[in-house]
Structures are given as C-alpha cells and as structure tokens.
DNA sequence: GCGACAG
DNA sequence: ATCTTGTCGC
C-alpha cells in the first residue's frame, strides 16, 4: 500500500501553476474541538547532501511529546530552495517522517507559512491539502504580507498580517488578513502564524497561544527542531518513543 | 532597473 | 538551512 506521491514540478513556472490550482481547495474553517494530538514538523540539512526531518507527536492534554518520527532523503536531485516554493523541497521528507509515527496526528504544526504566501500556498497549506489534515504554519520570518499595526513587547501580543496589497497605514479588513505576527516571548522577535488548511485565522492564533512557549518557537516545534538537528548529526532514523 | 526573498 | 565563540542578560 502506497500513499499518493507528492508531485514534483519540472520548473518554477509549472510549480506556480500547480499552486494556483491547488489553492482552490483550501478550506479556511474547521473544527478543532477534537484535535488532541498534533505533529510538529521541522527539517535540517546535511551539507554533503541529505534532508533530515523530524515529526514530533504532541499531546495537547498532557502538554508533552509522545514520540518522534525521523526520516532522511538524499538531497541529490531534490527541488532547490526557492522562496515561495519551499513545499516542493521539504514536503516529501516531512511526509516520510510522518509515516514513522505509530499513528497519524489530528493536525499539523509546520515550520513555515500557511496561507501567508504569494499564492496562498505555503508549505503548511500544501501539506494540509495533501494529507487532508488540519494544519497551521509558524514561520520565524516573514515571506509575504505586512503587519501594519505596531506589535507590543509583551509575550502573547499579536497583530494581523495583511495581504501586501492592503491600504498601507490602515488596519486591514477581514478578508485581507492572512495571518498574525505573534510575540511568543517578551521582547523577542515575533513569529508569523497563518492557517494552513481546515483552520480559521483566529483558530490558528488560539492554537499557537495555547501551546507552551519557553523560547521563540512553540514547544512542539522547538522539539522538532532539536530532533531534526540531532538526527542529522547522529544519523538517527525511524521512530523514537518517549516516556 | 532595484529590492525582497519561509527553509 | 549552515558556518561558529564568546558574551550579554534574566
């Protein structure tokens, strides 16, 4: 039994075409009431050429990681990194990491943008569409859109991230909002949160703010980052079960 | 033509 | 993302 392959476009033009087609299927609403476990995804790259990904299965009730799935893919021939096309490079190894988990998560938390993307199809959105799961994107830096209003320095503060074509200086109206700039920690540079798939704008923010935040990144993503790096350095693979 | 540009 | 030591601050 094999899951559907993740299509790799031959060039940027066809990749953009595919994104504009796929975006039609994005749902910006969904029911998160029964989401109990989410998978946090992050990747690391080995110089000589290997993509390593970690999927940390996070239990919302206990606030702890249950297990981690690790996968690696040769960088040879993999889609290059081009801003706006990240999913074609990293989604395949993320999907492989997810398969290492003993059971599928209820939703995805991805290191990267959701709909806060030039064509509305950031990696979190693309992965949500491909898997059918609800998803949220959390990026460490901005790719698309502008945060008009000033973001206060307190932890938990958030301001809307608006489509770049919104009237500058004016607060963007709903419909032009594509996410949030979120201060996860006092005085620390914000992260950018946007819905991926089957998730509302407000739901995305609420979900991220309910997660433990001990560093700039929400805890599940921080752990995914640590495992991806450790896996790369130590050659880990497969599944790690905690507790 | 000149910047901007997830990881 | 990766290359890298010390250093400033809570």
Coordinates of N, CA and C (backbone and C1' of nucleotides) in Angstrom, one line a residue, chain A residues 81 84 140 142, chain B residues 4-7:
Chain A
X81 N 16.0 25.1 -3.1 CA 15.2 26.1 -2.2 C 15.0 27.4 -3.0
X84 N 9.1 30.8 -1.8 CA 7.8 30.7 -2.4 C 7.5 29.3 -2.9
X140 N 9.5 31.7 11.2 CA 10.4 32.5 12.0 C 10.7 33.9 11.4
X142 N 9.2 36.6 7.9 CA 8.2 37.0 7.0 C 8.5 36.6 5.6
Chain B
dA4 P 15.7 45.4 0.6 O5' 14.3 44.7 0.8 C5' 13.5 44.4 -0.3 C4' 12.5 43.3 0.1 C3' 13.1 42.2 1.0 O3' 12.1 41.7 1.8 C1' 12.6 41.3 -1.2
dC5 P 12.5 40.7 3.0 O5' 12.5 39.2 2.3 C5' 11.3 38.7 1.8 C4' 11.6 37.4 1.1 C3' 12.6 36.5 1.8 O3' 12.2 35.2 1.9 C1' 13.0 36.7 -0.5
dA6 P 12.9 34.2 2.9 O5' 11.7 33.3 3.6 C5' 11.1 33.9 4.7 C4' 10.4 32.8 5.5 C3' 11.4 31.7 5.9 O3' 10.9 31.1 7.1 C1' 9.7 30.8 4.5
dG7 P 11.9 30.6 8.2 O5' 12.4 29.2 7.6 C5' 11.5 28.2 7.4 C4' 12.1 27.0 6.6 C3' 13.4 26.5 7.3 O3' 13.2 25.2 7.8 C1' 13.8 27.0 5.0

